[in-house]
Structures are given as structure tokens and as C-alpha cells.
Tab-separated table of C-alpha atoms in Angstrom:
chain	number	residue	atom	x	y	z
A	29	UNK	CA	38.654	-2.139	6.814
A	30	UNK	CA	39.556	-2.435	3.110
A	31	UNK	CA	43.140	-2.999	2.054
A	32	UNK	CA	45.157	-0.065	0.762
A	33	UNK	CA	48.215	-0.510	-1.405
A	34	UNK	CA	50.968	2.036	-1.996
A	35	UNK	CA	53.940	1.702	-4.373
A	36	UNK	CA	57.237	3.562	-4.206
A	37	UNK	CA	60.008	3.895	-6.733
A	38	UNK	CA	63.395	3.540	-5.009
A	39	UNK	CA	65.960	3.670	-7.819
A	40	UNK	CA	65.920	7.485	-7.870
A	41	UNK	CA	65.265	8.167	-4.237
A	42	UNK	CA	61.955	7.435	-2.572
A	43	UNK	CA	59.191	8.457	-4.936
A	44	UNK	CA	55.606	7.545	-4.266
A	45	UNK	CA	53.780	6.515	-7.443
A	46	UNK	CA	50.506	8.153	-8.301
A	47	UNK	CA	47.408	6.045	-7.892
A	48	UNK	CA	44.749	6.010	-10.580
A	49	UNK	CA	41.923	3.794	-11.755
A	50	UNK	CA	41.188	1.685	-14.801
A	51	UNK	CA	38.980	3.325	-17.398
A	52	UNK	CA	36.353	0.761	-16.504
A	53	UNK	CA	36.434	-2.246	-14.236
A	54	UNK	CA	35.595	-4.575	-17.130
A	55	UNK	CA	39.129	-3.999	-18.414
A	56	UNK	CA	40.220	-6.310	-15.597
A	57	UNK	CA	38.413	-9.169	-17.327
A	58	UNK	CA	40.462	-8.591	-20.469
A	59	UNK	CA	43.730	-8.587	-18.525
A	60	UNK	CA	42.832	-11.762	-16.620
A	61	UNK	CA	41.549	-13.498	-19.749
A	62	UNK	CA	44.812	-12.747	-21.539
A	63	UNK	CA	46.914	-14.036	-18.634
A	64	UNK	CA	45.075	-16.047	-15.988
A	65	UNK	CA	48.439	-16.353	-14.227
A	66	UNK	CA	47.993	-12.863	-12.758
A	67	UNK	CA	45.457	-14.556	-10.491
A	68	UNK	CA	47.063	-17.976	-10.123
A	69	UNK	CA	49.732	-19.696	-12.204
A	70	UNK	CA	48.155	-23.072	-11.384
A	71	UNK	CA	44.959	-22.345	-13.300
A	72	UNK	CA	43.870	-22.712	-16.926
A	73	UNK	CA	41.048	-20.595	-18.318
A	74	UNK	CA	38.319	-22.706	-19.942
A	75	UNK	CA	35.376	-20.310	-20.240
A	76	UNK	CA	34.531	-16.634	-20.623
A	77	UNK	CA	31.042	-15.157	-20.378
A	78	UNK	CA	29.738	-18.661	-19.739
A	79	UNK	CA	25.998	-18.831	-20.305
A	80	UNK	CA	24.232	-20.638	-17.457
A	81	UNK	CA	20.900	-22.430	-17.608
A	82	UNK	CA	19.379	-19.544	-15.652
A	83	UNK	CA	20.042	-16.840	-18.230
A	84	UNK	CA	23.109	-15.373	-16.493
A	85	UNK	CA	26.767	-15.232	-17.530
A	86	UNK	CA	29.776	-16.280	-15.443
A	87	UNK	CA	32.591	-13.838	-16.206
A	88	UNK	CA	35.401	-16.408	-16.225
A	89	UNK	CA	35.692	-20.124	-15.509
A	90	UNK	CA	39.021	-21.849	-14.874
A	91	UNK	CA	40.291	-25.295	-13.905
A	92	UNK	CA	43.319	-26.385	-11.898
A	93	UNK	CA	45.497	-29.473	-12.302
A	94	UNK	CA	43.280	-31.460	-9.918
A	95	UNK	CA	40.194	-30.836	-12.054
A	96	UNK	CA	38.707	-28.320	-9.598
A	97	UNK	CA	36.632	-25.634	-11.309
A	98	UNK	CA	37.192	-22.003	-10.329
A	99	UNK	CA	34.373	-19.478	-10.710
A	100	UNK	CA	35.793	-15.980	-11.235
A	101	UNK	CA	33.340	-13.118	-10.981
A	102	UNK	CA	34.077	-9.409	-11.402
A	103	UNK	CA	32.387	-7.031	-9.012
A	104	UNK	CA	31.825	-4.394	-11.705
A	105	UNK	CA	28.959	-2.159	-10.564
A	106	UNK	CA	27.247	-4.589	-8.202
A	107	UNK	CA	26.982	-4.182	-4.468
A	108	UNK	CA	28.874	-6.678	-2.294
A	109	UNK	CA	25.647	-8.472	-1.409
A	110	UNK	CA	24.729	-8.817	-5.080
A	111	UNK	CA	28.107	-10.084	-6.252
A	112	UNK	CA	28.457	-12.593	-3.411
A	113	UNK	CA	24.923	-13.914	-3.891
A	114	UNK	CA	25.455	-14.167	-7.633
A	115	UNK	CA	28.779	-15.982	-7.221
A	116	UNK	CA	27.206	-18.507	-4.845
A	117	UNK	CA	24.337	-19.001	-7.301
A	118	UNK	CA	26.842	-19.683	-10.087
A	119	UNK	CA	28.623	-22.224	-7.877
A	120	UNK	CA	25.343	-24.062	-7.318
A	121	UNK	CA	25.011	-24.377	-11.097
A	122	UNK	CA	28.651	-25.253	-11.768
A	123	UNK	CA	28.643	-28.205	-9.373
A	124	UNK	CA	26.016	-29.905	-11.577
A	125	UNK	CA	28.124	-29.782	-14.756
A	126	UNK	CA	29.075	-33.090	-16.342
A	127	UNK	CA	32.379	-33.485	-18.250
A	128	UNK	CA	30.650	-33.321	-21.633
A	129	UNK	CA	29.020	-29.988	-20.719
A	130	UNK	CA	32.371	-28.630	-19.538
A	131	UNK	CA	33.904	-29.701	-22.854
A	132	UNK	CA	31.131	-27.747	-24.611
A	133	UNK	CA	31.988	-24.672	-22.525
A	134	UNK	CA	35.644	-25.038	-23.560
A	135	UNK	CA	34.720	-25.371	-27.228
A	136	UNK	CA	32.517	-22.257	-27.077
A	137	UNK	CA	35.372	-20.394	-25.403
A	138	UNK	CA	38.035	-21.274	-27.964
A	139	UNK	CA	35.645	-20.744	-30.878
A	140	UNK	CA	34.654	-17.257	-29.714
A	141	UNK	CA	37.745	-15.956	-27.964
A	142	UNK	CA	40.704	-18.003	-29.227
A	143	UNK	CA	39.968	-18.511	-32.927
A	144	UNK	CA	39.529	-22.236	-32.373
A	145	UNK	CA	43.058	-22.872	-31.042
A	146	UNK	CA	43.511	-25.218	-33.972
A	147	UNK	CA	40.403	-27.178	-32.881
A	148	UNK	CA	42.265	-28.268	-29.736
A	149	UNK	CA	40.084	-30.376	-27.441
A	150	UNK	CA	39.808	-29.819	-23.703
A	151	UNK	CA	41.661	-33.106	-23.165
A	152	UNK	CA	44.567	-31.936	-25.321
A	153	UNK	CA	44.706	-28.488	-23.729
A	154	UNK	CA	44.642	-29.963	-20.216
A	155	UNK	CA	47.401	-32.441	-21.089
A	156	UNK	CA	49.520	-29.668	-22.598
A	157	UNK	CA	48.967	-27.266	-19.697
A	158	UNK	CA	49.388	-29.668	-16.760
A	159	UNK	CA	51.209	-32.632	-18.315
A	160	UNK	CA	48.440	-34.833	-16.927
A	161	UNK	CA	45.695	-36.691	-18.772
A	162	UNK	CA	42.251	-35.352	-18.011
A	163	UNK	CA	41.106	-38.944	-17.517
A	164	UNK	CA	43.425	-39.187	-14.500
A	165	UNK	CA	41.677	-36.433	-12.512
A	166	UNK	CA	38.128	-35.992	-11.287
A	167	UNK	CA	36.911	-33.150	-13.455
A	168	UNK	CA	34.577	-30.920	-11.426
A	169	UNK	CA	34.934	-33.074	-8.356
A	170	UNK	CA	35.142	-29.773	-6.446
A	171	UNK	CA	34.945	-26.023	-7.019
A	172	UNK	CA	36.049	-22.723	-5.536
A	173	UNK	CA	34.992	-19.076	-6.007
A	174	UNK	CA	36.885	-15.827	-6.506
A	175	UNK	CA	35.520	-12.272	-6.582
A	176	UNK	CA	37.654	-9.760	-8.491
A	177	UNK	CA	37.308	-6.040	-7.843
A	178	UNK	CA	39.176	-2.812	-8.402
A	179	UNK	CA	38.690	-2.239	-4.688
A	180	UNK	CA	37.199	-4.052	-1.712
A	181	UNK	CA	34.831	-2.353	0.688
A	182	UNK	CA	34.050	-3.117	4.328
A	183	UNK	CA	30.881	-5.001	3.513
A	184	UNK	CA	32.567	-7.337	1.009
A	185	UNK	CA	35.366	-8.000	3.466
A	186	UNK	CA	32.942	-8.937	6.228
A	187	UNK	CA	30.941	-11.270	3.981
A	188	UNK	CA	34.018	-13.026	2.588
A	189	UNK	CA	35.487	-13.431	6.072
A	190	UNK	CA	32.228	-14.832	7.439
A	191	UNK	CA	31.941	-17.446	4.702
A	192	UNK	CA	35.637	-18.351	4.829
A	193	UNK	CA	35.430	-18.898	8.585
A	194	UNK	CA	32.703	-21.421	7.892
A	195	UNK	CA	34.643	-23.390	5.322
A	196	UNK	CA	33.218	-21.866	2.118
A	197	UNK	CA	36.156	-21.393	-0.324
A	198	UNK	CA	35.216	-17.879	-1.421
A	199	UNK	CA	38.188	-15.577	-1.842
A	200	UNK	CA	38.556	-12.018	-3.111
A	201	UNK	CA	41.303	-10.228	-4.963
A	202	UNK	CA	41.578	-6.567	-5.841
A	203	UNK	CA	43.794	-4.568	-8.146
A	204	UNK	CA	45.263	-1.094	-7.906
A	205	UNK	CA	46.631	0.928	-10.820
A	206	UNK	CA	49.673	3.204	-10.428
A	207	UNK	CA	51.420	5.548	-12.858
A	208	UNK	CA	54.982	6.715	-13.247
A	209	UNK	CA	55.122	9.210	-16.070
A	210	UNK	CA	53.668	7.422	-19.102
A	211	UNK	CA	54.106	3.976	-17.530
A	212	UNK	CA	51.251	2.201	-15.786
A	213	UNK	CA	51.502	-0.591	-13.223
A	214	UNK	CA	48.915	-3.038	-11.973
A	215	UNK	CA	49.219	-4.420	-8.455
A	216	UNK	CA	47.301	-7.386	-7.066
A	217	UNK	CA	46.392	-8.186	-3.474
A	218	UNK	CA	44.546	-11.317	-2.312
A	219	UNK	CA	42.180	-11.077	0.632
A	220	UNK	CA	43.199	-14.573	1.794
A	221	UNK	CA	46.479	-16.183	0.775
A	222	UNK	CA	45.479	-18.487	-2.126
A	223	UNK	CA	48.410	-20.806	-1.398
A	224	UNK	CA	47.106	-21.374	2.110
A	225	UNK	CA	43.444	-20.993	1.361
A	226	UNK	CA	40.536	-23.200	2.182
A	227	UNK	CA	40.102	-26.515	0.455
A	228	UNK	CA	37.648	-26.310	-2.425
A	229	UNK	CA	34.082	-27.448	-1.883
A	230	UNK	CA	33.722	-31.108	-2.822
A	231	UNK	CA	30.703	-31.541	-5.058
A	232	UNK	CA	28.095	-34.055	-3.873
A	233	UNK	CA	28.894	-37.535	-5.158
A	234	UNK	CA	26.906	-38.403	-8.245
A	235	UNK	CA	24.197	-41.004	-7.710
A	236	UNK	CA	25.550	-44.356	-8.821
A	237	UNK	CA	24.443	-47.952	-9.007
A	238	UNK	CA	25.660	-51.249	-10.419
A	239	UNK	CA	26.924	-51.199	-13.985
A	240	UNK	CA	24.181	-52.344	-16.345
A	241	UNK	CA	26.561	-54.190	-18.679
A	242	UNK	CA	26.145	-51.654	-21.495
A	243	UNK	CA	29.238	-49.814	-22.792
A	244	UNK	CA	29.354	-46.116	-23.600
A	245	UNK	CA	31.369	-45.032	-26.652
A	246	UNK	CA	32.403	-41.500	-27.564
A	247	UNK	CA	32.971	-41.231	-31.324
A	248	UNK	CA	34.736	-38.061	-32.466
A	249	UNK	CA	33.449	-37.359	-35.969
A	250	UNK	CA	36.067	-35.350	-37.897
A	251	UNK	CA	39.318	-35.603	-39.847
A	252	UNK	CA	40.398	-38.812	-38.119
A	253	UNK	CA	37.161	-40.729	-38.634
A	254	UNK	CA	33.695	-40.150	-40.062
A	255	UNK	CA	30.507	-41.500	-38.537
A	256	UNK	CA	28.969	-42.269	-41.948
A	257	UNK	CA	31.937	-44.513	-42.771
A	258	UNK	CA	31.675	-46.193	-39.359
A	259	UNK	CA	28.007	-46.924	-40.150
A	260	UNK	CA	28.885	-48.225	-43.600
A	261	UNK	CA	31.692	-50.577	-42.590
A	262	UNK	CA	30.635	-51.437	-39.046
A	263	UNK	CA	33.251	-50.072	-36.658
A	264	UNK	CA	33.978	-47.695	-33.815
A	265	UNK	CA	37.430	-46.192	-33.404
A	266	UNK	CA	39.763	-43.883	-31.566
A	267	UNK	CA	43.265	-42.574	-32.100
A	268	UNK	CA	45.683	-39.695	-31.915
A	269	UNK	CA	47.187	-40.943	-28.663
A	270	UNK	CA	47.029	-43.869	-26.267
A	271	UNK	CA	44.581	-42.017	-24.007
A	272	UNK	CA	42.036	-42.060	-26.839
A	273	UNK	CA	42.616	-45.604	-28.087
A	274	UNK	CA	43.503	-47.710	-25.035
A	275	UNK	CA	39.962	-47.948	-23.643
A	276	UNK	CA	38.855	-49.728	-26.822
A	277	UNK	CA	40.693	-52.735	-25.379
A	278	UNK	CA	37.898	-53.128	-22.803
A	279	UNK	CA	35.531	-54.350	-25.506
A	280	UNK	CA	35.042	-58.052	-26.188
A	281	UNK	CA	32.832	-59.904	-28.684
A	282	UNK	CA	29.135	-59.844	-27.699
A	283	UNK	CA	29.487	-56.583	-25.733
A	284	UNK	CA	26.827	-54.017	-26.570
A	285	UNK	CA	27.896	-50.436	-27.240
A	286	UNK	CA	25.923	-47.194	-27.412
A	287	UNK	CA	27.669	-44.543	-29.512
A	288	UNK	CA	27.602	-40.819	-28.789
A	289	UNK	CA	29.106	-38.124	-31.007
A	290	UNK	CA	30.138	-35.224	-28.726
A	291	UNK	CA	28.013	-32.090	-29.164
A	292	UNK	CA	25.719	-33.984	-31.551
A	293	UNK	CA	24.096	-36.842	-29.656
A	294	UNK	CA	23.642	-40.602	-29.722
A	295	UNK	CA	23.822	-42.112	-33.195
A	296	UNK	CA	23.918	-45.886	-32.853
A	297	UNK	CA	23.922	-49.123	-30.888
A	298	UNK	CA	25.596	-52.377	-31.863
A	299	UNK	CA	27.245	-55.619	-30.814
A	300	UNK	CA	31.032	-55.994	-30.785
A	301	UNK	CA	32.180	-58.721	-33.183
A	302	UNK	CA	35.986	-58.610	-32.932
A	303	UNK	CA	38.624	-57.209	-30.535
A	304	UNK	CA	40.395	-53.945	-31.274
A	305	UNK	CA	43.013	-53.816	-34.056
A	306	UNK	CA	45.228	-51.112	-35.518
A	307	UNK	CA	43.809	-49.478	-38.634
A	308	UNK	CA	46.222	-51.260	-40.993
A	309	UNK	CA	44.864	-54.638	-39.807
A	310	UNK	CA	41.162	-53.837	-40.226
A	311	UNK	CA	39.298	-55.173	-43.250
A	312	UNK	CA	36.271	-53.541	-44.814
A	313	UNK	CA	33.488	-55.622	-46.340
A	314	UNK	CA	32.557	-53.975	-49.636
A	315	UNK	CA	29.005	-53.962	-51.042
A	316	UNK	CA	30.023	-56.680	-53.533
A	317	UNK	CA	31.112	-58.947	-50.666
A	318	UNK	CA	34.862	-58.543	-51.083
A	319	UNK	CA	37.023	-58.056	-47.993
A	320	UNK	CA	39.802	-55.512	-48.460
A	321	UNK	CA	42.057	-53.493	-46.116
A	322	UNK	CA	40.149	-50.418	-45.101
A	323	UNK	CA	42.947	-48.367	-46.656
A	324	UNK	CA	42.221	-49.964	-50.073
A	325	UNK	CA	41.080	-47.420	-52.677
A	326	UNK	CA	37.857	-49.372	-53.243
A	327	UNK	CA	36.836	-48.660	-49.651
A	328	UNK	CA	36.795	-44.964	-50.579
A	329	UNK	CA	37.553	-43.718	-47.063
A	330	UNK	CA	37.189	-39.926	-46.970
A	331	UNK	CA	38.478	-39.181	-43.448
A	332	UNK	CA	41.939	-37.743	-44.229
A	333	UNK	CA	43.414	-38.520	-40.832
A	334	UNK	CA	42.395	-42.188	-40.645
A	335	UNK	CA	45.762	-43.447	-41.923
A	336	UNK	CA	47.962	-40.500	-40.957
A	337	UNK	CA	49.807	-42.273	-38.143
A	338	UNK	CA	49.211	-45.929	-39.023
A	339	UNK	CA	52.907	-46.781	-38.565
A	340	UNK	CA	52.989	-45.254	-35.079
A	341	UNK	CA	51.764	-47.612	-32.341
A	342	UNK	CA	50.820	-44.733	-30.047
A	343	UNK	CA	49.212	-42.263	-32.442
A	344	UNK	CA	47.562	-44.694	-34.863
A	345	UNK	CA	43.809	-45.096	-35.241
A	346	UNK	CA	42.435	-48.297	-33.672
A	347	UNK	CA	39.175	-49.933	-34.767
A	348	UNK	CA	36.671	-52.368	-33.263
A	349	UNK	CA	34.286	-54.213	-35.582
A	350	UNK	CA	30.633	-53.796	-34.638
A	351	UNK	CA	27.399	-55.312	-35.948
A	352	UNK	CA	24.964	-52.425	-35.884
A	353	UNK	CA	21.512	-52.950	-34.413
A	354	UNK	CA	20.472	-49.376	-35.089
A	355	UNK	CA	22.218	-46.309	-36.511
A	356	UNK	CA	21.096	-42.851	-37.562
A	357	UNK	CA	22.876	-40.062	-39.457
A	358	UNK	CA	24.301	-37.144	-37.476
A	359	UNK	CA	21.332	-35.029	-38.497
A	360	UNK	CA	19.087	-37.395	-36.511
A	361	UNK	CA	21.341	-37.795	-33.463
A	362	UNK	CA	19.414	-38.091	-30.199
A	363	UNK	CA	20.393	-35.620	-27.510
A	364	UNK	CA	18.242	-34.873	-24.470
A	365	UNK	CA	18.681	-33.131	-21.141
A	366	UNK	CA	19.872	-35.652	-18.562
A	367	UNK	CA	21.686	-37.920	-21.027
A	368	UNK	CA	25.022	-39.386	-19.966
A	369	UNK	CA	28.204	-38.021	-21.516
A	370	UNK	CA	31.892	-38.760	-20.985
A	371	UNK	CA	35.208	-37.869	-22.617
A	372	UNK	CA	36.618	-41.405	-22.608
A	373	UNK	CA	36.379	-43.283	-25.894
A	374	UNK	CA	34.914	-46.278	-24.020
A	375	UNK	CA	33.679	-46.569	-20.445
A	376	UNK	CA	31.440	-48.642	-18.176
A	377	UNK	CA	29.204	-46.015	-16.530
A	378	UNK	CA	27.611	-46.536	-13.138
A	379	UNK	CA	25.900	-43.147	-12.946
A	380	UNK	CA	22.133	-43.216	-12.577
A	381	UNK	CA	21.751	-41.116	-15.713
A	382	UNK	CA	23.450	-43.871	-17.765
A	383	UNK	CA	20.642	-46.301	-17.044
A	384	UNK	CA	18.181	-43.529	-17.895
A	385	UNK	CA	20.025	-42.840	-21.161
A	386	UNK	CA	19.991	-46.466	-22.274
A	387	UNK	CA	16.321	-46.958	-21.440
A	388	UNK	CA	15.369	-43.745	-23.219
A	389	UNK	CA	17.333	-44.686	-26.348
A	390	UNK	CA	15.650	-48.097	-26.374
A	391	UNK	CA	12.313	-46.311	-26.440
A	392	UNK	CA	13.333	-43.867	-29.178
A	393	UNK	CA	14.872	-46.527	-31.418
A	394	UNK	CA	12.566	-49.401	-30.580
A	395	UNK	CA	15.395	-51.610	-29.313
């Protein structure tokens, strides 16, 4: 039968607090969104009202320090059968999400609900929250589900128990509201102990194959670097921390790179000409043939952050010279469903969709 929770005040004798209800169950979403810790202190909220590819909206989406995604769905006015079925349907969609899509969900969340958070990236937020680089965990390698309700009924309890007994990490939590004069208190009770709960569902391994020898590059167009200047002077770059710049060291002369601007699409392909160097050691070839430091006024670099940390070995921008085979402006970036995406500045993908991406770009650009 459903849990019942009673609170007593004991500092002035034994006084039972009056039980009431929230004005509307949706208020719970606001409370949880403001402080995800009331569910679990080990989680970080990354999405709210997340639009799925099936026209539905996941109430809340969180991530833990292992990269596991947590689907949080409020019962609201649905029956137990409806909310459980919907939560399972959301999980089937979530397990297909690639890191780039998850980063898009984060960006939509901070833009709409957090006033941009100073344009903080998912990588930066994850590092700040868990003191771990996102590149060191398997993002969305697994997922779990949580149903939130003002109350649980017998039917919900039976369904959750049945699935949990069969290894499906679906948990439920309900809240009760109590009053003491003008003060209001919110209590929380988990159906299953989350600290001793089931292991999250491991997502099916992505189809992989041998690396095709082509390198993927993520180029963040913004204050630190501009794609139009990378086209003009022949370079790719990364900076703002070792996590962003260190993978550039994988590149050697004659390597071929395909460049993707997150949330825009693929913008170029080229051949590496020189190993990575710090920004203060990179020379730009001007239209008149002169070679000058890229910081030289004649280079007319407009990205304000390019030279911001050039004296700092860790935070500085690092550049790799590239001979472009094909580039397009951001307005003509190529982005299609099924394209490969990754948060690392440089990587050697083995996913099946990487081979598809390269072959498709060859067709589009006539490479």
C-alpha cells in the first residue's frame, strides 16, 4: 500500500503537523529544478522540458559523475500506467543520444532557464560540479529513471516493484507538504533507497569498426577563435584549458582532418602541415606573401580571446597549420541526421556513423 508520512514537532511537546498539498503538482518541478539535490546530491541538472524527437517533453534530465543520464518525470495528472509507459518511452529515446546532442540539450537549458550561465559549456559545468573532465567518463553510457509524485498509489507501487525486481532501474519518490502556523515543510520519501538502488541500465554498445584514418576536429567558433580567420590563415585550434588543447598533439603532418563547428555543422576538410604550437609561435601568411606572428596587427585577428592567455601554458590557445582542401562559411555548414559529433577537440572515431559522415561529406563537397 502507498507510503504515508507524518511529522511531529517535539520542541514544545508532541505536536502533529498539519498535512496539506501543493497548489499544483507542477510546483514540484520548480523546486527540483532550483535544487536537484533534494532528489540526489550526486546529480547535476542538464535539461528541463527536453523536447524529444517524438514530439514529447521530458520534465527534467540530469547526469551523475559517472556520465549516467537520469530521466526525471513528474506524475502530474497521469495515471500510473501512463506515467510509467511514458518514462520508459523517454528512456528508449535517451539511450540513443550522442554527446553532441546532449551538449545541445544543455545549451538549450541554460539559454532558457539559466540566462546562459555566462555561456558555460557542458564540459565546463561538469568539471566544476564533479571535479572530473567530461572526457574521462562515458557520457550516456547508461541511464536510470525516476518518477516524482505528490503521492504514490497502489498501482504505481506494484508497477515500480515489478520492474525493479527484474533489474529495470526505475525508482519513485513522493513528497508531502506539512504546515506549522505560517511555515511550510516539504518531506521526501524514496520508494527504493537510491543509495542501494539498482545499477543503471547500460546502453547498447555503439556499432564500431576500424578507424578509417580520418581525424575529427571540433572547432568552437567564438571569442577565442573565429572560423573565418581559421579559413583565411589555414589553422585549427583549441584552448582555455589542457582538456581542450592537448588532443591537438595527436595530429601529424599529412593527417587529414574534418572540421565540425558544434551546433552549426561541418565546415571544412584539410591536410595537416605542421605540428601543434602555442599561439605566440604561429605565423600567419598575409595576402602579400609576408609571414608575420598571428598576433601582428597586419593579421587583423578579430577574435578577442585568441591571445588572452598566451603566456599561460595551460590556458593558452594552441594552433595546428592546415592546408585546406575545402571550406565553407558557417552559413553553409553541413549538418545532417546521423552525422558524427564529439566534444573532444580532436579524436579518432571508430563509430559506424563516422565512416558515414566522411563518405557523405565527400559527396557533398566533391572530395
